[in-house]
Coordinates of C-alpha atoms in Angstrom, one line a residue:
X5 CA 0.0 0.0 0.0
X6 CA 1.3 3.5 -0.9
X7 CA 0.5 6.4 1.4
X8 CA 0.0 10.0 0.3
X9 CA 3.2 12.0 0.5
X10 CA 1.7 14.5 2.9
X11 CA 1.2 11.7 5.5
X12 CA 4.8 10.4 5.3
X13 CA 7.7 11.5 7.5
X14 CA 9.9 9.6 5.0
X15 CA 9.8 9.6 1.2
X16 CA 7.4 7.3 -0.6
X17 CA 8.5 5.0 -3.4
X18 CA 6.2 4.6 -6.4
X19 CA 6.6 2.2 -9.4
X20 CA 5.7 3.4 -12.9
X21 CA 6.0 1.8 -16.3
X22 CA 9.3 2.2 -18.0
X23 CA 9.6 4.7 -20.8
X24 CA 12.6 5.4 -23.1
X25 CA 14.1 8.9 -23.4
X26 CA 15.2 10.4 -26.7
X27 CA 18.8 11.5 -26.3
X28 CA 18.4 14.7 -28.4
X29 CA 16.5 16.6 -25.6
X30 CA 17.9 15.2 -22.4
X31 CA 19.9 18.2 -21.3
X32 CA 17.0 20.6 -22.0
X33 CA 14.6 18.5 -20.0
X34 CA 17.0 18.1 -17.2
X35 CA 17.4 21.8 -16.9
X36 CA 13.6 22.3 -16.9
X37 CA 13.1 19.6 -14.3
X38 CA 15.6 21.0 -11.9
X39 CA 14.3 24.6 -12.2
X40 CA 10.5 24.1 -12.1
X41 CA 9.8 20.9 -10.2
X42 CA 9.9 19.6 -6.6
X43 CA 12.3 16.6 -6.4
X44 CA 10.3 13.4 -6.5
X45 CA 11.1 11.2 -3.5
X46 CA 12.9 8.0 -4.3
X47 CA 14.8 6.6 -1.3
X48 CA 12.7 5.1 1.6
X49 CA 15.2 2.7 3.1
X50 CA 15.7 2.9 6.9
X51 CA 19.4 3.7 6.4
X52 CA 18.3 7.0 5.0
X53 CA 15.0 7.4 6.8
X54 CA 15.8 6.2 10.4
X55 CA 13.0 4.4 12.1
X56 CA 13.6 6.2 15.4
X57 CA 12.5 9.4 13.6
X58 CA 9.5 7.8 11.9
X59 CA 6.2 7.9 14.0
X60 CA 4.8 5.0 12.1
X61 CA 7.3 2.7 13.8
X62 CA 6.2 3.8 17.3
X63 CA 5.2 0.8 19.4
X64 CA 6.7 -1.8 17.1
X65 CA 8.9 -4.3 18.9
X66 CA 12.4 -3.7 17.5
X67 CA 14.2 -6.1 19.8
X68 CA 16.5 -8.7 18.1
X69 CA 17.2 -12.2 19.3
X70 CA 20.9 -12.7 19.9
X71 CA 23.1 -15.7 19.5
X72 CA 26.7 -16.2 20.8
X73 CA 29.4 -17.9 18.8
X74 CA 33.2 -18.0 18.8
X75 CA 33.5 -17.0 15.2
X76 CA 30.9 -15.5 12.8
X77 CA 31.7 -15.4 9.1
X78 CA 29.8 -13.1 6.7
X79 CA 29.6 -14.5 3.1
X80 CA 29.5 -18.1 1.9
X81 CA 31.8 -17.7 -1.0
X82 CA 35.2 -19.5 -1.6
X83 CA 36.9 -17.4 1.1
X84 CA 34.3 -17.6 3.8
X85 CA 33.7 -21.3 3.4
X86 CA 37.5 -22.0 3.4
X87 CA 37.8 -20.2 6.7
X88 CA 34.8 -22.0 8.2
X89 CA 36.1 -25.4 7.0
X90 CA 39.6 -24.9 8.2
X91 CA 38.5 -23.7 11.6
X92 CA 36.4 -26.9 12.1
X93 CA 39.2 -29.1 10.7
X94 CA 41.6 -27.7 13.3
X95 CA 39.0 -28.0 16.1
X96 CA 38.4 -31.6 15.2
X97 CA 42.1 -32.5 15.0
X98 CA 42.8 -30.9 18.4
X99 CA 39.5 -31.9 20.0
X100 CA 38.4 -28.3 20.7
X101 CA 34.8 -27.1 20.8
X102 CA 34.5 -24.0 18.7
X103 CA 31.2 -22.7 17.5
X104 CA 31.4 -21.3 13.9
X105 CA 28.4 -19.6 12.3
X106 CA 28.3 -18.6 8.6
X107 CA 25.6 -16.3 7.2
X108 CA 24.9 -15.9 3.5
X109 CA 22.4 -13.6 1.8
X110 CA 21.5 -16.0 -1.0
X111 CA 18.6 -18.4 -0.5
X112 CA 20.9 -21.3 -1.2
X113 CA 24.7 -21.6 -0.9
X114 CA 26.1 -20.8 -4.4
X115 CA 23.0 -19.1 -5.7
X116 CA 24.8 -15.7 -5.8
X117 CA 28.1 -17.1 -7.1
X118 CA 28.6 -16.1 -10.8
X119 CA 31.8 -17.3 -12.4
X120 CA 32.6 -19.8 -15.1
X121 CA 36.0 -20.0 -13.4
X122 CA 39.3 -21.4 -14.4
X123 CA 40.5 -22.6 -11.0
X124 CA 44.0 -22.8 -9.8
X125 CA 43.5 -25.7 -7.3
X126 CA 46.5 -24.9 -5.0
X127 CA 44.4 -23.3 -2.3
X128 CA 41.6 -25.9 -2.6
X129 CA 44.1 -28.7 -2.3
X130 CA 45.3 -27.4 1.0
X131 CA 41.8 -27.8 2.4
X132 CA 41.0 -31.1 0.7
X133 CA 44.1 -33.1 -0.3
X134 CA 41.7 -36.0 -1.0
X135 CA 39.2 -33.9 -3.0
X136 CA 39.1 -36.5 -5.8
X137 CA 38.1 -39.2 -3.4
X138 CA 35.5 -36.9 -1.9
X139 CA 34.0 -36.2 -5.3
X140 CA 34.6 -32.5 -5.6
X141 CA 33.2 -31.1 -8.9
X142 CA 36.6 -30.4 -10.5
X143 CA 35.9 -32.5 -13.7
X144 CA 37.5 -30.6 -16.6
X145 CA 41.3 -30.1 -16.6
X146 CA 42.6 -27.4 -18.9
X147 CA 44.2 -29.1 -22.0
X148 CA 45.2 -26.1 -24.1
X149 CA 45.6 -22.3 -23.9
X150 CA 45.0 -19.8 -26.7
X151 CA 45.4 -16.1 -26.4
X152 CA 44.6 -13.5 -29.1
X153 CA 43.6 -10.0 -29.9
X154 CA 40.2 -9.7 -31.7
X155 CA 39.7 -7.0 -34.3
X156 CA 36.5 -6.3 -36.3
X157 CA 37.2 -9.2 -38.7
X158 CA 40.3 -11.1 -37.5
X159 CA 41.9 -12.8 -34.5
X160 CA 45.6 -12.0 -34.0
X161 CA 47.2 -14.9 -32.1
X162 CA 49.5 -14.0 -29.3
X163 CA 51.9 -16.6 -27.9
X164 CA 51.7 -17.5 -24.2
X165 CA 55.3 -17.8 -23.1
X166 CA 56.2 -20.3 -20.3
X167 CA 55.8 -18.7 -16.9
X168 CA 53.4 -16.0 -17.9
X169 CA 50.4 -15.7 -15.6
X170 CA 47.9 -16.5 -18.4
X171 CA 49.3 -20.0 -18.6
X172 CA 46.6 -22.4 -17.2
X173 CA 48.5 -25.7 -17.2
X174 CA 47.2 -27.7 -14.2
X175 CA 44.1 -25.7 -13.7
X176 CA 40.4 -26.8 -13.9
X177 CA 37.4 -25.3 -15.7
X178 CA 34.7 -25.3 -13.0
X179 CA 31.2 -23.9 -12.4
X180 CA 32.1 -22.0 -9.3
X181 CA 28.5 -22.1 -8.0
X182 CA 28.6 -25.9 -7.9
X183 CA 32.0 -25.9 -6.2
X184 CA 30.8 -23.4 -3.5
X185 CA 27.7 -25.5 -3.0
X186 CA 29.8 -28.6 -2.5
X187 CA 32.0 -26.8 -0.1
X188 CA 28.9 -25.8 1.8
X189 CA 28.0 -29.4 2.3
X190 CA 31.5 -30.2 3.5
X191 CA 31.3 -27.3 6.0
X192 CA 28.0 -28.5 7.4
X193 CA 29.4 -32.1 7.7
X194 CA 32.2 -30.7 9.9
X195 CA 29.8 -28.9 12.2
X196 CA 29.7 -25.4 10.7
X197 CA 26.3 -23.7 11.3
X198 CA 25.4 -22.4 7.8
X199 CA 22.6 -19.9 7.5
X200 CA 21.6 -19.2 3.9
X201 CA 19.0 -16.5 3.4
X202 CA 20.3 -14.5 6.3
X203 CA 21.6 -11.2 5.0
X204 CA 24.1 -9.4 7.3
X205 CA 22.9 -5.8 7.3
X206 CA 24.8 -4.1 10.1
X207 CA 28.1 -4.3 12.0
X208 CA 27.7 -4.3 15.8
X209 CA 30.3 -2.8 18.1
X210 CA 31.2 -3.2 21.8
X211 CA 31.4 -0.1 24.0
X212 CA 35.2 -0.1 23.5
X213 CA 34.8 0.2 19.7
X214 CA 35.7 -3.4 18.8
X215 CA 33.5 -5.4 16.5
X216 CA 30.9 -7.4 18.5
X217 CA 29.3 -9.2 15.5
X218 CA 26.6 -8.5 12.9
X219 CA 22.9 -8.1 12.7
X220 CA 20.9 -9.8 9.9
X221 CA 18.3 -7.8 7.9
X222 CA 14.7 -7.5 8.9
X223 CA 12.0 -9.1 6.8
X224 CA 8.4 -8.0 6.1
X225 CA 8.8 -4.2 5.3
X226 CA 6.6 -2.3 2.9
X227 CA 8.0 0.1 0.4
X228 CA 6.6 3.1 2.2
X229 CA 8.4 2.0 5.3
X230 CA 5.5 1.0 7.4
X231 CA 5.7 -2.3 9.3
X232 CA 3.7 -5.2 7.9
X233 CA 1.8 -7.8 10.1
X234 CA 4.5 -10.3 9.0
X235 CA 7.4 -8.0 10.2
X236 CA 10.2 -9.9 11.8
X237 CA 13.3 -8.3 13.4
X238 CA 16.7 -9.6 12.3
X239 CA 19.0 -11.8 14.3
X240 CA 22.1 -10.6 16.1
X241 CA 25.2 -12.9 16.0
X242 CA 27.9 -12.0 18.5
X243 CA 31.4 -13.5 18.3
X244 CA 34.9 -13.2 19.6
X245 CA 36.0 -12.7 16.0
X246 CA 33.9 -11.8 13.0
X247 CA 35.3 -12.6 9.5
X248 CA 34.1 -10.4 6.6
X249 CA 34.3 -12.2 3.3
X250 CA 31.8 -10.1 1.3
X251 CA 32.9 -8.0 -1.7
X252 CA 35.1 -4.9 -1.3
X253 CA 32.2 -2.6 -2.2
X254 CA 29.8 -4.3 0.2
X255 CA 27.8 -2.1 2.7
X256 CA 29.5 -3.8 5.7
X257 CA 33.0 -3.2 4.2
X258 CA 32.2 0.5 3.9
X259 CA 31.2 0.6 7.6
X260 CA 34.5 -1.0 8.6
X261 CA 36.7 1.0 6.2
X262 CA 35.3 4.2 7.7
X263 CA 35.2 3.1 11.3
X264 CA 38.8 1.8 11.4
X265 CA 40.3 3.9 8.5
X266 CA 41.4 0.7 6.8
X267 CA 42.3 2.5 3.5
X268 CA 44.5 5.1 5.2
X269 CA 47.5 4.2 3.0
X270 CA 45.7 3.0 -0.1
X271 CA 44.8 4.3 -3.5
X272 CA 41.0 4.2 -4.0
X273 CA 39.5 1.1 -5.7
X274 CA 42.6 -0.4 -7.2
X275 CA 41.5 -4.0 -6.6
X276 CA 44.5 -5.6 -5.1
X277 CA 47.2 -4.9 -7.6
X278 CA 49.7 -2.5 -6.0
X279 CA 49.7 -4.2 -2.6
X280 CA 51.0 -1.4 -0.3
X281 CA 49.0 1.1 -2.3
X282 CA 45.8 -1.0 -2.7
X283 CA 45.4 -3.7 -0.1
X284 CA 43.9 -2.2 3.1
X285 CA 44.6 -3.0 6.7
X286 CA 43.3 -6.5 7.1
X287 CA 42.7 -6.7 10.8
X288 CA 41.0 -4.6 13.4
X289 CA 39.7 -5.2 17.0
X290 CA 37.1 -7.9 16.7
X291 CA 37.4 -8.7 13.0
X292 CA 39.3 -9.2 9.9
X293 CA 38.9 -9.1 6.1
X294 CA 39.4 -12.0 3.7
X295 CA 38.8 -12.9 0.0
X296 CA 37.2 -10.2 -2.2
X297 CA 36.6 -7.9 0.8
X298 CA 40.2 -6.5 0.7
X299 CA 40.8 -7.6 -2.9
X300 CA 43.2 -10.4 -3.7
X301 CA 42.5 -10.6 -7.4
X302 CA 45.4 -11.5 -9.7
X303 CA 44.3 -9.5 -12.7
X304 CA 46.7 -10.8 -15.5
X305 CA 46.0 -14.3 -14.3
X306 CA 42.3 -13.5 -14.3
X307 CA 42.0 -15.5 -11.0
X308 CA 41.2 -14.7 -7.4
X309 CA 39.5 -17.8 -6.1
X310 CA 42.7 -19.5 -5.1
X311 CA 44.0 -16.5 -3.3
X312 CA 40.6 -16.0 -1.6
X313 CA 40.7 -19.6 -0.4
X314 CA 44.2 -19.2 1.0
X315 CA 43.3 -16.0 2.8
X316 CA 40.4 -17.8 4.5
X317 CA 42.7 -20.7 5.5
X318 CA 45.3 -18.3 7.0
X319 CA 42.6 -16.4 8.8
X320 CA 41.2 -19.5 10.3
X321 CA 44.6 -20.8 11.5
X322 CA 45.5 -17.4 13.0
X323 CA 42.1 -17.2 14.8
X324 CA 42.3 -20.7 16.1
X325 CA 45.7 -20.1 17.6
X326 CA 44.3 -17.1 19.6
X327 CA 41.1 -18.8 20.6
X328 CA 43.0 -21.8 22.0
X329 CA 45.9 -20.0 23.5
X330 CA 46.3 -20.5 27.2
X331 CA 48.0 -17.1 27.6
X332 CA 45.3 -15.2 25.6
X333 CA 45.3 -11.5 26.5
X334 CA 43.3 -8.9 24.6
X335 CA 43.2 -5.2 25.0
X336 CA 39.7 -5.1 23.6
X337 CA 36.5 -7.2 24.0
X338 CA 36.7 -8.3 20.4
X339 CA 39.9 -10.2 19.6
X340 CA 42.4 -8.4 17.4
X341 CA 44.1 -11.1 15.4
X342 CA 47.1 -9.3 14.0
X343 CA 48.9 -12.6 13.3
X344 CA 46.7 -13.1 10.2
X345 CA 48.1 -10.1 8.3
X346 CA 51.6 -11.1 9.2
X347 CA 51.0 -14.7 8.0
X348 CA 49.5 -13.5 4.8
X349 CA 52.5 -11.4 4.0
X350 CA 54.7 -14.4 4.5
X351 CA 52.6 -16.6 2.2
X352 CA 52.6 -17.3 -1.5
X353 CA 49.6 -15.0 -1.9
X354 CA 51.6 -11.9 -1.2
X355 CA 54.5 -13.0 -3.3
X356 CA 52.2 -13.8 -6.3
X357 CA 50.4 -10.4 -6.1
X358 CA 53.6 -8.5 -5.7
X359 CA 55.1 -9.9 -8.9
X360 CA 52.1 -8.8 -10.9
X361 CA 51.5 -5.5 -9.2
X362 CA 52.5 -3.4 -12.2
X363 CA 50.8 -5.2 -15.0
X364 CA 47.4 -3.6 -14.7
X365 CA 48.6 0.0 -14.2
X366 CA 51.0 -0.4 -17.1
X367 CA 47.9 -0.4 -19.4
X368 CA 47.2 3.2 -18.3
X369 CA 50.1 4.6 -20.4
X370 CA 49.8 6.2 -23.9
X371 CA 50.0 2.8 -25.6
X372 CA 47.1 1.5 -23.6
X373 CA 46.6 -2.3 -23.4
X374 CA 49.3 -2.8 -26.0
X375 CA 51.8 -1.0 -23.8
X376 CA 50.7 -3.2 -21.0
X377 CA 51.4 -6.3 -23.0
X378 CA 54.9 -5.0 -23.9
X379 CA 55.6 -4.2 -20.3
X380 CA 54.4 -7.6 -19.2
X381 CA 56.6 -9.3 -21.7
X382 CA 59.7 -7.5 -20.6
X383 CA 59.4 -7.0 -16.9
X384 CA 57.3 -10.0 -15.8
X385 CA 58.5 -12.7 -18.2
X386 CA 62.2 -11.6 -17.8
X387 CA 62.4 -10.1 -14.3
X388 CA 59.4 -11.8 -12.7
X389 CA 58.0 -8.6 -11.4
X390 CA 61.1 -7.7 -9.3
X391 CA 61.5 -4.2 -10.8
X392 CA 62.3 -1.7 -8.0
X393 CA 59.2 0.5 -8.6
X394 CA 55.5 0.3 -8.3
X395 CA 53.3 2.0 -11.0
X396 CA 50.2 4.0 -9.9
X397 CA 46.6 3.7 -11.0
X398 CA 44.6 6.6 -12.4
X399 CA 42.3 6.8 -9.5
X400 CA 38.8 5.4 -8.7
X401 CA 36.5 4.1 -11.5
X402 CA 33.9 6.8 -10.6
X403 CA 36.3 9.5 -11.6
X404 CA 37.0 8.2 -15.1
X405 CA 33.6 9.2 -16.6
X406 CA 33.6 12.1 -19.1
X407 CA 30.8 14.6 -19.6
X408 CA 28.4 13.7 -22.4
X409 CA 29.3 16.8 -24.4
X410 CA 32.8 15.4 -24.8
X411 CA 31.7 12.0 -26.1
X412 CA 30.3 10.6 -29.3
X413 CA 27.2 8.4 -28.8
X414 CA 27.7 4.7 -29.6
X415 CA 25.0 3.2 -31.7
X416 CA 24.8 -0.5 -30.9
X417 CA 23.0 -3.0 -33.2
X418 CA 19.8 -4.4 -31.8
X419 CA 20.1 -7.8 -30.0
X420 CA 19.7 -10.7 -32.5
X421 CA 18.7 -13.3 -30.0
X422 CA 21.6 -15.6 -31.1
X423 CA 24.9 -14.0 -30.0
X424 CA 23.5 -10.8 -28.4
X425 CA 20.5 -10.5 -26.1
X426 CA 18.4 -7.8 -24.5
X427 CA 18.8 -6.9 -20.9
X428 CA 15.5 -8.1 -19.5
X429 CA 15.7 -11.5 -21.2
X430 CA 19.1 -12.0 -19.6
X431 CA 17.9 -10.9 -16.2
X432 CA 15.1 -13.4 -16.5
X433 CA 17.7 -16.2 -17.1
X434 CA 19.4 -15.2 -13.8
X435 CA 16.3 -16.1 -11.8
X436 CA 16.6 -12.8 -10.0
X437 CA 13.7 -12.0 -7.6
X438 CA 13.1 -9.7 -4.6
X439 CA 10.1 -9.4 -2.5
X440 CA 8.3 -6.5 -4.1
X441 CA 7.0 -4.9 -0.9
X442 CA 10.4 -3.9 0.5
X443 CA 12.1 -0.5 0.2
X444 CA 14.6 -0.3 -2.6
X445 CA 18.0 -1.4 -1.4
X446 CA 19.6 0.9 -3.9
X447 CA 19.6 4.0 -1.9
X448 CA 20.5 7.6 -2.8
X449 CA 22.2 10.0 -0.5
X450 CA 20.5 12.8 -2.3
X451 CA 17.4 12.2 -4.4
X452 CA 18.0 15.3 -6.6
X453 CA 21.5 14.4 -7.9
X454 CA 20.5 11.8 -10.5
X455 CA 18.6 14.4 -12.6
X456 CA 20.3 17.6 -11.6
X457 CA 23.9 16.3 -12.1
X458 CA 24.1 12.8 -13.6
X459 CA 21.5 13.3 -16.3
X460 CA 22.4 16.9 -17.2
X461 CA 26.1 16.4 -17.3
X462 CA 26.7 12.7 -18.1
X463 CA 23.4 11.9 -19.9
X464 CA 22.3 9.5 -17.2
X465 CA 25.0 6.9 -17.0
X466 CA 22.9 4.9 -14.5
X467 CA 20.8 3.6 -17.4
X468 CA 24.0 2.3 -19.1
X469 CA 26.4 0.9 -16.6
X470 CA 23.7 -1.3 -14.9
X471 CA 23.7 -4.7 -16.6
X472 CA 20.1 -5.4 -15.4
X473 CA 18.2 -2.3 -16.4
X474 CA 17.6 -1.3 -12.8
X475 CA 17.9 2.5 -13.5
X476 CA 15.7 4.4 -15.9
X477 CA 14.9 8.0 -16.5
X478 CA 11.2 8.4 -17.2
X479 CA 9.1 11.5 -17.9
X480 CA 7.5 13.2 -15.0
X481 CA 3.8 12.6 -14.6
X482 CA 3.1 16.3 -14.4
X483 CA 5.2 19.1 -16.1
X484 CA 8.3 18.8 -18.2
X485 CA 11.4 16.8 -17.4
X486 CA 12.4 13.4 -16.0
X487 CA 12.8 11.5 -12.8
X488 CA 14.9 8.5 -11.9
X489 CA 13.0 5.2 -11.6
X490 CA 14.7 2.4 -9.7
X491 CA 13.6 -1.1 -10.6
X492 CA 15.2 -2.7 -7.6
X493 CA 13.5 -6.0 -8.2
X494 CA 15.9 -6.5 -11.2
X495 CA 19.1 -6.0 -9.2
X496 CA 21.6 -8.9 -9.7
X497 CA 23.8 -7.6 -6.8
X498 CA 26.9 -6.7 -9.0
X499 CA 27.2 -3.3 -7.2
X500 CA 28.5 -1.7 -10.4
X501 CA 26.2 1.3 -9.7
X502 CA 27.8 1.9 -6.3
X503 CA 31.3 1.7 -7.8
X504 CA 30.7 3.6 -11.1
X505 CA 28.3 6.4 -10.1
X506 CA 30.3 9.6 -11.0
X507 CA 28.6 11.5 -8.1
X508 CA 29.1 8.6 -5.6
X509 CA 25.5 9.1 -4.6
X510 CA 24.3 5.5 -4.9
X511 CA 24.8 3.4 -1.8
X512 CA 24.0 -0.3 -2.3
X513 CA 22.7 -1.9 0.9
X514 CA 21.6 -5.5 1.5
X515 CA 18.0 -6.4 0.6
X516 CA 15.9 -8.9 2.5
X517 CA 17.7 -12.2 2.9
X518 CA 17.0 -14.8 0.1
X519 CA 16.5 -12.1 -2.6
X520 CA 18.6 -11.6 -5.7
X521 CA 19.8 -13.9 -8.3
X522 CA 19.3 -17.7 -8.3
X523 CA 22.2 -18.8 -10.5
X524 CA 22.3 -22.5 -11.1
X525 CA 26.0 -23.5 -10.8
X526 CA 27.3 -20.6 -12.9

């Protein structure tokens, strides 16, 4: 049910049919809109409209049920599951009783894992030396590598020299969703408490500032923000240590980066390439970062699963040592496991990322990607990344967008249904679904910016960089101009909008647990 705007203390969200905009009059309409119209309200999420200031929530029981654990892990991807499995392996071996809880926002383990990965099995084999006997879904070994540059009509072959990171000898082609699902089964068999469909929405803190745990999202909330009869408060999970294995642009990671200034010595959004300049502080009182949360992607190798798994293993071993230490002393209520970062820097993960640190930024020179290929051939193949310098990145992705007036529109051919497909058909294949009566989890810090700035200056990039057609500029119902419509039910949780928005006005927060894509082993 939608309530009249006059009765709301928070903005009301309304859905309208999608309409396309002609590019030749966008700037004019944007100017008209901003000068003659009241800004339509878009964001209703409680992160923007606090419930304690909304009279409609008066009298609603907001108490959460709390559970206590030794370790809580956020995110059941390769890193989070590796940490959970390794903790229970160590506990079983040394006959220790450690409660490990793992929460995952997808309805099923693996449902939000999208990657037709070429897996380097080194990290996986550390967890499961007997993976073949256990029946792990690594069924397709790589038999041949081909590398080439595609032009409009031709493919130019490029030789893969021995030792280059693109060499895949010994790796496996896997459906990562299937592998993650299999790992989830192994975790449960070891005694890990796995909670799919529980979306961690908030970081909890002790009075001394250390991490206390996480709270999962509420369910049963109407778009206008009023509580439904089915409203259920989220669950609190308290732990001595909380492991964050969500993506580096996750909403929890943002809270932690700000709270503990984790990126104090980092370039923004460089995705794990320059190490000292890109990887943040990995530990803080009560918690630590693993996997994609800090960014351990090896870009030239096009792989990050093996490094994510290893980071989870090292985190588990470091935490276990502290939890079982007879001389455990902690300055804070939440344990600060500094040993993890030290161990990671001694591992093959750090060495591997250090050797490739300059390959991605080398593509930012005047020769572009070809310059990067030349640089890689000389300094990686010959010197194995031991050059005594570290190249810099150009800055964050959101700063790279040019004003529309400086660009020539690209006219793409219509999808043919054979090798190219329209957005909505592709979204349908992903099985994406969200409960329609919840506030949009794609929140805006300022509802006026999409039209007043992004549309007028950049021709509305939201409608282009989203792969699922979530953002659309549609005509106002009254008067001239446009407004931004957010089709949050189509969101596939890629978080591109949060990263690429030139105004950094979009803040992706977690929707109700169980919502989002339902990938089948992709």
